[in-house]
Amino acid sequence: METFKSSYCPNYFSIEDILATQERVPVEVETDLKNLGFLDQGADNMDLARGTKLELPYWCVEGLNKSDQSRSYLMVDIPKTFKEMFREIMSADPLVVDLHKMGPYYYEFGRHLIKLSQTEGEAIGESISRTFMSRFREILDSSQNSADTDSLKVTSKMDMLERMLYKEGQKTKQGMDAWLTRKTGLISTSAMVAMHRKRKANFD
Amino acid sequence: MFGEKGLELVKEAARTHHSLIPFNEDVVRQTLEETRALWDANRTEVAETSAIGASITLRHAAIERNKRCLLAYLNHRVEKLRTMRWQFGAVLPEEMKMNLCEPEMEFFNKYNKALASYMRAVGTDLTNDNAPPKSLYIEVRVKQDHGEIETADGEVVLLKKGTQHHLPRDLCEQLVMQGVLEHVVS
């Protein structure tokens, strides 16, 4: 169960969560922001004028919003892959959508967006949980039936969370097979050692 | 843009799951420098304007971000080191040691000591028998020369590459994990 050890969001050290919060969010500047002209790479003014539209990483937006409740610097929009049009595509047929392309951490990023938008947050939350529910069946099914075949074709459309589940499913299947063929007593070389040896073999 | 160096570290950590690559001292230093520069900029701006504006808030967010990236990177490596203790055993291979930085080395040694004293206190070797054993003796094939080992009843066995032996399980489990021996099903 090693892969689940570093679970997502509330975990400060989670590598996945850091990468997910790097995703960009479109925002519109609400008041003139002094000395922040560098955020808009197209223009070279010192200040950021009101009404400028730009895309910022999620952590920037969160940082700018949370510190001061009384006034907000930014009007936050939702990335287009979470907008209503895409949500409709999701509800039409969740299985064919390439989630990896829509952001490798689709669900995690979606969960962060819920906090960000009052108007659409709820709809996003519902959409991602529904998408996940219908896709999960497929993940479970394919992971149980392709224990040792090339899985790239199946996993290429999955987001990182789904890939993790898929791998975990395959492992369970392998464990079950080993048990059925009475091979559980077999000791094998540790994963890191095996990797190390492979590397070393290249030098010789 | 702020926070890019820190992100580089995190990406590097995400890439390397089964191995430990050299400590990226260069980028770590650059991240620290960036953070320090941001901190100084904030201090001077607060001193000048004595109000907290957007740029200070943004810089502060970047400082927090850098901190998180750095700590996540270090934590990832320490986790790796911990698993390495269980997989490689108490002594790391020379090439692996070169990938560690000084404090990491120290951590590994201290972890080693803590684990050893705990195992002494409870009186068992915790690294043995990770899975419940099925038999007392197992059949192993030697994958690399390892010299001689002595079994509990005083018999000396020479582990020479390519030979096959029937040995007590507890004696060779470690060696199988370290890749010296291979467990074969007879």
Short mmCIF file of N, CA and C in Angstrom, two decimals, chain A residues 3-140:
data_model
loop_
_atom_site.label_atom_id
_atom_site.label_comp_id
_atom_site.label_asym_id
_atom_site.label_seq_id
_atom_site.Cartn_x
_atom_site.Cartn_y
_atom_site.Cartn_z
N THR A 3 1.87 3.25 -2.21
CA THR A 3 1.50 4.41 -3.03
C THR A 3 0.48 5.30 -2.33
N PHE A 4 -0.32 4.73 -1.43
CA PHE A 4 -1.34 5.54 -0.78
C PHE A 4 -0.81 6.30 0.42
N LYS A 5 0.43 6.02 0.78
CA LYS A 5 0.96 6.62 1.99
C LYS A 5 0.97 8.15 1.89
N SER A 6 1.38 8.63 0.74
CA SER A 6 1.39 10.08 0.59
C SER A 6 0.09 10.51 -0.06
N SER A 7 -0.97 10.53 0.72
CA SER A 7 -2.27 10.82 0.14
C SER A 7 -2.34 12.29 -0.24
N TYR A 8 -3.47 12.65 -0.84
CA TYR A 8 -3.57 13.97 -1.44
C TYR A 8 -3.80 15.10 -0.43
N CYS A 9 -4.65 15.98 -0.74
CA CYS A 9 -4.70 17.37 -0.28
C CYS A 9 -4.23 17.74 1.13
N PRO A 10 -4.79 17.24 2.22
CA PRO A 10 -4.35 17.88 3.47
C PRO A 10 -2.89 17.60 3.79
N ASN A 11 -2.29 16.69 3.07
CA ASN A 11 -0.89 16.35 3.33
C ASN A 11 0.04 17.43 2.79
N TYR A 12 0.75 18.06 3.71
CA TYR A 12 1.64 19.17 3.34
C TYR A 12 2.75 18.70 2.42
N PHE A 13 3.22 17.48 2.63
CA PHE A 13 4.37 16.98 1.88
C PHE A 13 3.98 16.29 0.58
N SER A 14 2.70 16.26 0.28
CA SER A 14 2.27 15.49 -0.89
C SER A 14 2.79 16.09 -2.19
N ILE A 15 3.61 15.30 -2.88
CA ILE A 15 4.18 15.73 -4.16
C ILE A 15 3.05 15.96 -5.18
N GLU A 16 2.07 15.06 -5.16
CA GLU A 16 0.97 15.16 -6.12
C GLU A 16 0.20 16.46 -5.93
N ASP A 17 -0.03 16.80 -4.67
CA ASP A 17 -0.81 18.00 -4.41
C ASP A 17 -0.06 19.25 -4.84
N ILE A 18 1.24 19.25 -4.66
CA ILE A 18 2.03 20.41 -5.08
C ILE A 18 1.94 20.57 -6.59
N LEU A 19 2.03 19.46 -7.31
CA LEU A 19 1.94 19.54 -8.75
C LEU A 19 0.54 19.94 -9.20
N ALA A 20 -0.48 19.48 -8.47
CA ALA A 20 -1.85 19.83 -8.84
C ALA A 20 -2.11 21.32 -8.63
N THR A 21 -1.54 21.89 -7.56
CA THR A 21 -1.77 23.30 -7.29
C THR A 21 -0.94 24.20 -8.19
N GLN A 22 -0.16 23.61 -9.06
CA GLN A 22 0.60 24.41 -10.01
C GLN A 22 -0.23 24.72 -11.26
N GLU A 23 -1.32 23.99 -11.44
CA GLU A 23 -2.24 24.22 -12.57
C GLU A 23 -2.67 25.67 -12.62
N ARG A 24 -2.89 26.17 -13.84
CA ARG A 24 -3.20 27.60 -13.97
C ARG A 24 -4.69 27.90 -13.95
N VAL A 25 -5.00 29.05 -13.35
CA VAL A 25 -6.39 29.50 -13.24
C VAL A 25 -6.50 30.86 -13.90
N PRO A 26 -7.49 31.06 -14.77
CA PRO A 26 -7.65 32.39 -15.37
C PRO A 26 -8.27 33.36 -14.36
N VAL A 27 -7.70 34.54 -14.27
CA VAL A 27 -8.22 35.54 -13.33
C VAL A 27 -8.32 36.90 -14.01
N GLU A 28 -9.15 37.77 -13.42
CA GLU A 28 -9.21 39.14 -13.89
C GLU A 28 -8.87 40.04 -12.71
N VAL A 29 -8.01 41.02 -12.98
CA VAL A 29 -7.57 41.89 -11.90
C VAL A 29 -8.66 42.89 -11.55
N GLU A 30 -8.98 43.03 -10.27
CA GLU A 30 -10.09 43.88 -9.86
C GLU A 30 -9.67 45.29 -9.49
N THR A 31 -8.50 45.42 -8.88
CA THR A 31 -8.00 46.76 -8.58
C THR A 31 -6.59 46.88 -9.16
N ASP A 32 -6.15 48.11 -9.35
CA ASP A 32 -4.78 48.28 -9.84
C ASP A 32 -3.79 47.70 -8.84
N LEU A 33 -2.91 46.85 -9.33
CA LEU A 33 -1.95 46.25 -8.42
C LEU A 33 -0.58 46.83 -8.68
N LYS A 34 -0.03 47.43 -7.64
CA LYS A 34 1.27 48.09 -7.81
C LYS A 34 2.40 47.10 -7.89
N ASN A 35 3.35 47.38 -8.73
CA ASN A 35 4.59 46.61 -8.83
C ASN A 35 4.40 45.14 -9.22
N LEU A 36 3.24 44.82 -9.74
CA LEU A 36 3.05 43.42 -10.12
C LEU A 36 2.96 43.25 -11.62
N GLY A 37 3.48 44.23 -12.34
CA GLY A 37 3.41 44.18 -13.79
C GLY A 37 4.05 42.96 -14.40
N PHE A 38 5.03 42.38 -13.67
CA PHE A 38 5.76 41.25 -14.24
C PHE A 38 4.89 40.00 -14.40
N LEU A 39 3.75 39.98 -13.72
CA LEU A 39 2.88 38.81 -13.83
C LEU A 39 2.31 38.67 -15.24
N ASP A 40 2.08 39.82 -15.88
CA ASP A 40 1.58 39.82 -17.24
C ASP A 40 2.77 39.92 -18.18
N GLN A 41 3.14 38.76 -18.75
CA GLN A 41 4.39 38.76 -19.50
C GLN A 41 4.33 39.57 -20.80
N GLY A 42 3.11 39.77 -21.31
CA GLY A 42 3.00 40.49 -22.58
C GLY A 42 3.37 41.96 -22.45
N ALA A 43 2.92 42.60 -21.40
CA ALA A 43 3.17 44.03 -21.25
C ALA A 43 4.38 44.26 -20.35
N ASP A 44 5.01 45.44 -20.50
CA ASP A 44 6.09 45.70 -19.55
C ASP A 44 5.84 46.98 -18.74
N ASN A 45 4.66 47.06 -18.19
CA ASN A 45 4.38 48.13 -17.23
C ASN A 45 4.86 47.70 -15.85
N MET A 46 5.08 48.69 -14.99
CA MET A 46 5.44 48.37 -13.62
C MET A 46 4.24 47.83 -12.85
N ASP A 47 3.08 48.43 -13.11
CA ASP A 47 1.89 48.04 -12.36
C ASP A 47 0.96 47.21 -13.22
N LEU A 48 0.10 46.49 -12.54
CA LEU A 48 -0.88 45.67 -13.22
C LEU A 48 -2.20 46.43 -13.21
N ALA A 49 -2.68 46.79 -14.41
CA ALA A 49 -3.87 47.64 -14.47
C ALA A 49 -5.14 46.84 -14.19
N ARG A 50 -6.15 47.57 -13.75
CA ARG A 50 -7.44 46.95 -13.48
C ARG A 50 -8.03 46.39 -14.77
N GLY A 51 -8.63 45.23 -14.67
CA GLY A 51 -9.28 44.65 -15.86
C GLY A 51 -8.37 43.76 -16.69
N THR A 52 -7.09 43.67 -16.32
CA THR A 52 -6.20 42.77 -17.06
C THR A 52 -6.62 41.33 -16.82
N LYS A 53 -6.57 40.56 -17.90
CA LYS A 53 -6.89 39.15 -17.74
C LYS A 53 -5.61 38.34 -17.89
N LEU A 54 -5.39 37.44 -16.98
CA LEU A 54 -4.20 36.60 -17.09
C LEU A 54 -4.41 35.27 -16.39
N GLU A 55 -3.45 34.38 -16.56
CA GLU A 55 -3.54 33.08 -15.92
C GLU A 55 -2.46 32.95 -14.87
N LEU A 56 -2.85 32.54 -13.66
CA LEU A 56 -1.88 32.38 -12.57
C LEU A 56 -1.96 30.97 -12.03
N PRO A 57 -0.84 30.47 -11.50
CA PRO A 57 -0.92 29.16 -10.84
C PRO A 57 -1.89 29.22 -9.67
N TYR A 58 -2.49 28.08 -9.37
CA TYR A 58 -3.52 28.06 -8.33
C TYR A 58 -3.00 28.57 -6.98
N TRP A 59 -1.76 28.20 -6.63
CA TRP A 59 -1.25 28.60 -5.30
C TRP A 59 -1.13 30.12 -5.19
N CYS A 60 -0.81 30.80 -6.31
CA CYS A 60 -0.74 32.27 -6.31
C CYS A 60 -2.11 32.86 -5.99
N VAL A 61 -3.11 32.32 -6.68
CA VAL A 61 -4.46 32.84 -6.52
C VAL A 61 -4.94 32.63 -5.09
N GLU A 62 -4.67 31.44 -4.59
CA GLU A 62 -5.10 31.13 -3.22
C GLU A 62 -4.41 32.07 -2.23
N GLY A 63 -3.11 32.27 -2.44
CA GLY A 63 -2.36 33.14 -1.55
C GLY A 63 -2.87 34.57 -1.58
N LEU A 64 -3.17 35.05 -2.78
CA LEU A 64 -3.62 36.43 -2.91
C LEU A 64 -5.02 36.61 -2.34
N ASN A 65 -5.83 35.58 -2.40
CA ASN A 65 -7.22 35.71 -1.95
C ASN A 65 -7.39 35.58 -0.45
N LYS A 66 -6.62 34.64 0.14
CA LYS A 66 -6.98 34.30 1.51
C LYS A 66 -6.49 35.32 2.54
N SER A 67 -5.41 36.04 2.19
CA SER A 67 -4.79 36.86 3.22
C SER A 67 -5.72 37.97 3.71
N ASP A 68 -6.46 38.57 2.79
CA ASP A 68 -7.25 39.74 3.17
C ASP A 68 -8.68 39.54 2.72
N GLN A 69 -9.55 39.30 3.68
CA GLN A 69 -10.94 39.00 3.31
C GLN A 69 -11.70 40.27 2.88
N SER A 70 -11.29 41.41 3.43
CA SER A 70 -12.08 42.61 3.23
C SER A 70 -12.07 43.09 1.77
N ARG A 71 -10.92 42.93 1.10
CA ARG A 71 -10.92 43.32 -0.31
C ARG A 71 -10.28 42.20 -1.12
N SER A 72 -10.75 42.05 -2.31
CA SER A 72 -10.15 41.00 -3.14
C SER A 72 -9.42 41.67 -4.29
N TYR A 73 -8.28 41.10 -4.62
CA TYR A 73 -7.50 41.65 -5.71
C TYR A 73 -7.92 41.08 -7.05
N LEU A 74 -8.44 39.85 -6.98
CA LEU A 74 -8.68 39.14 -8.24
C LEU A 74 -10.11 38.64 -8.34
N MET A 75 -10.59 38.61 -9.57
CA MET A 75 -11.86 37.93 -9.86
C MET A 75 -11.46 36.59 -10.46
N VAL A 76 -11.86 35.54 -9.81
CA VAL A 76 -11.39 34.24 -10.27
C VAL A 76 -12.39 33.61 -11.23
N ASP A 77 -11.86 33.15 -12.33
CA ASP A 77 -12.66 32.43 -13.30
C ASP A 77 -12.30 30.94 -13.19
N ILE A 78 -13.01 30.12 -13.92
CA ILE A 78 -12.71 28.68 -13.86
C ILE A 78 -12.03 28.27 -15.16
N PRO A 79 -11.02 27.41 -15.09
CA PRO A 79 -10.40 26.93 -16.32
C PRO A 79 -11.44 26.27 -17.22
N LYS A 80 -11.22 26.34 -18.50
CA LYS A 80 -12.31 25.94 -19.38
C LYS A 80 -12.61 24.44 -19.34
N THR A 81 -11.64 23.65 -18.87
CA THR A 81 -11.93 22.22 -18.79
C THR A 81 -12.89 21.88 -17.66
N PHE A 82 -13.18 22.87 -16.80
CA PHE A 82 -14.14 22.62 -15.73
C PHE A 82 -15.43 23.40 -15.96
N LYS A 83 -15.49 24.14 -17.06
CA LYS A 83 -16.68 24.94 -17.35
C LYS A 83 -17.85 24.06 -17.75
N GLU A 84 -19.00 24.71 -17.87
CA GLU A 84 -20.22 23.95 -18.09
C GLU A 84 -20.16 23.08 -19.34
N MET A 85 -19.55 23.65 -20.40
CA MET A 85 -19.51 22.88 -21.65
C MET A 85 -18.78 21.56 -21.45
N PHE A 86 -17.65 21.62 -20.78
CA PHE A 86 -16.89 20.39 -20.55
C PHE A 86 -17.60 19.47 -19.57
N ARG A 87 -18.30 20.09 -18.63
CA ARG A 87 -19.04 19.26 -17.67
C ARG A 87 -20.13 18.48 -18.39
N GLU A 88 -20.71 19.10 -19.43
CA GLU A 88 -21.72 18.39 -20.20
C GLU A 88 -21.11 17.22 -20.96
N ILE A 89 -19.94 17.45 -21.50
CA ILE A 89 -19.24 16.36 -22.20
C ILE A 89 -18.99 15.22 -21.21
N MET A 90 -18.58 15.61 -20.01
CA MET A 90 -18.31 14.61 -18.97
C MET A 90 -19.54 13.78 -18.66
N SER A 91 -20.68 14.47 -18.56
CA SER A 91 -21.86 13.71 -18.18
C SER A 91 -22.39 12.89 -19.36
N ALA A 92 -22.07 13.31 -20.59
CA ALA A 92 -22.52 12.55 -21.74
C ALA A 92 -21.86 11.19 -21.80
N ASP A 93 -20.53 11.19 -21.77
CA ASP A 93 -19.83 9.90 -21.72
C ASP A 93 -18.48 10.06 -21.05
N PRO A 94 -18.42 9.79 -19.76
CA PRO A 94 -17.17 10.02 -19.02
C PRO A 94 -16.05 9.09 -19.46
N LEU A 95 -16.39 8.00 -20.09
CA LEU A 95 -15.36 6.99 -20.36
C LEU A 95 -14.42 7.36 -21.50
N VAL A 96 -14.89 8.17 -22.43
CA VAL A 96 -14.03 8.44 -23.59
C VAL A 96 -13.13 9.65 -23.40
N VAL A 97 -13.37 10.42 -22.34
CA VAL A 97 -12.61 11.66 -22.17
C VAL A 97 -11.17 11.37 -21.75
N ASP A 98 -10.25 12.13 -22.35
CA ASP A 98 -8.84 11.98 -21.99
C ASP A 98 -8.54 12.89 -20.79
N LEU A 99 -8.65 12.33 -19.60
CA LEU A 99 -8.46 13.16 -18.40
C LEU A 99 -7.02 13.57 -18.20
N HIS A 100 -6.11 12.74 -18.69
CA HIS A 100 -4.70 13.07 -18.51
C HIS A 100 -4.36 14.36 -19.25
N LYS A 101 -4.98 14.53 -20.39
CA LYS A 101 -4.71 15.71 -21.19
C LYS A 101 -5.33 16.95 -20.54
N MET A 102 -6.45 16.76 -19.87
CA MET A 102 -7.13 17.89 -19.24
C MET A 102 -6.43 18.34 -17.97
N GLY A 103 -5.28 17.89 -17.74
CA GLY A 103 -4.58 18.19 -16.49
C GLY A 103 -4.35 16.86 -15.83
N PRO A 104 -3.09 16.51 -15.63
CA PRO A 104 -2.80 15.18 -15.10
C PRO A 104 -3.40 14.95 -13.71
N TYR A 105 -3.71 16.02 -13.00
CA TYR A 105 -4.32 15.83 -11.68
C TYR A 105 -5.73 16.41 -11.71
N TYR A 106 -6.56 15.85 -12.56
CA TYR A 106 -7.88 16.42 -12.81
C TYR A 106 -8.74 16.50 -11.55
N TYR A 107 -8.86 15.40 -10.84
CA TYR A 107 -9.76 15.37 -9.68
C TYR A 107 -9.25 16.27 -8.56
N GLU A 108 -7.95 16.17 -8.31
CA GLU A 108 -7.37 16.95 -7.23
C GLU A 108 -7.53 18.45 -7.49
N PHE A 109 -7.24 18.84 -8.70
CA PHE A 109 -7.37 20.25 -9.06
C PHE A 109 -8.83 20.68 -8.97
N GLY A 110 -9.72 19.81 -9.41
CA GLY A 110 -11.14 20.09 -9.32
C GLY A 110 -11.58 20.34 -7.89
N ARG A 111 -11.04 19.53 -6.99
CA ARG A 111 -11.39 19.71 -5.58
C ARG A 111 -10.93 21.06 -5.06
N HIS A 112 -9.79 21.52 -5.55
CA HIS A 112 -9.33 22.84 -5.12
C HIS A 112 -10.22 23.94 -5.69
N LEU A 113 -10.69 23.71 -6.93
CA LEU A 113 -11.51 24.73 -7.57
C LEU A 113 -12.85 24.92 -6.85
N ILE A 114 -13.34 23.87 -6.22
CA ILE A 114 -14.62 23.97 -5.51
C ILE A 114 -14.56 25.10 -4.49
N LYS A 115 -13.40 25.19 -3.82
CA LYS A 115 -13.25 26.22 -2.79
C LYS A 115 -13.23 27.62 -3.40
N LEU A 116 -12.84 27.66 -4.67
CA LEU A 116 -12.53 28.96 -5.28
C LEU A 116 -13.77 29.67 -5.81
N SER A 117 -14.71 28.92 -6.33
CA SER A 117 -15.83 29.55 -7.00
C SER A 117 -17.14 29.25 -6.26
N GLN A 118 -17.83 30.33 -5.84
CA GLN A 118 -19.07 30.11 -5.12
C GLN A 118 -20.18 29.63 -6.05
N THR A 119 -20.19 30.23 -7.25
CA THR A 119 -21.32 29.94 -8.12
C THR A 119 -21.26 28.54 -8.73
N GLU A 120 -20.06 28.16 -9.14
CA GLU A 120 -19.99 26.90 -9.87
C GLU A 120 -19.38 25.76 -9.07
N GLY A 121 -18.90 26.08 -7.86
CA GLY A 121 -18.22 25.08 -7.06
C GLY A 121 -19.00 23.80 -6.90
N GLU A 122 -20.26 23.96 -6.57
CA GLU A 122 -21.08 22.78 -6.31
C GLU A 122 -21.21 21.91 -7.55
N ALA A 123 -21.43 22.59 -8.68
CA ALA A 123 -21.58 21.84 -9.93
C ALA A 123 -20.31 21.09 -10.28
N ILE A 124 -19.15 21.74 -10.04
CA ILE A 124 -17.88 21.07 -10.32
C ILE A 124 -17.74 19.83 -9.46
N GLY A 125 -18.04 20.02 -8.17
CA GLY A 125 -17.92 18.88 -7.25
C GLY A 125 -18.77 17.72 -7.68
N GLU A 126 -20.01 18.03 -8.07
CA GLU A 126 -20.89 16.95 -8.50
C GLU A 126 -20.37 16.29 -9.77
N SER A 127 -19.89 17.15 -10.66
CA SER A 127 -19.41 16.62 -11.94
C SER A 127 -18.23 15.68 -11.75
N ILE A 128 -17.23 16.09 -10.94
CA ILE A 128 -16.06 15.21 -10.82
C ILE A 128 -16.40 13.94 -10.08
N SER A 129 -17.29 14.01 -9.09
CA SER A 129 -17.58 12.77 -8.38
C SER A 129 -18.38 11.82 -9.28
N ARG A 130 -19.26 12.38 -10.11
CA ARG A 130 -20.01 11.51 -11.02
C ARG A 130 -19.09 10.89 -12.06
N THR A 131 -18.18 11.75 -12.58
CA THR A 131 -17.22 11.24 -13.56
C THR A 131 -16.41 10.10 -12.97
N PHE A 132 -15.95 10.32 -11.75
CA PHE A 132 -15.11 9.31 -11.12
C PHE A 132 -15.87 8.00 -10.93
N MET A 133 -17.13 8.14 -10.47
CA MET A 133 -17.90 6.93 -10.20
C MET A 133 -18.07 6.10 -11.45
N SER A 134 -18.38 6.76 -12.57
CA SER A 134 -18.62 5.94 -13.76
C SER A 134 -17.31 5.42 -14.35
N ARG A 135 -16.22 6.16 -14.15
CA ARG A 135 -14.95 5.68 -14.69
C ARG A 135 -14.34 4.58 -13.83
N PHE A 136 -14.68 4.60 -12.55
CA PHE A 136 -14.03 3.65 -11.63
C PHE A 136 -14.29 2.20 -12.03
N ARG A 137 -15.52 1.93 -12.45
CA ARG A 137 -15.88 0.58 -12.88
C ARG A 137 -14.93 0.08 -13.95
N GLU A 138 -14.69 0.96 -14.90
CA GLU A 138 -13.83 0.60 -16.03
C GLU A 138 -12.40 0.34 -15.54
N ILE A 139 -11.93 1.20 -14.63
CA ILE A 139 -10.57 1.04 -14.11
C ILE A 139 -10.44 -0.29 -13.39
N LEU A 140 -11.41 -0.57 -12.54
CA LEU A 140 -11.40 -1.81 -11.77
C LEU A 140 -11.41 -2.99 -12.73
#
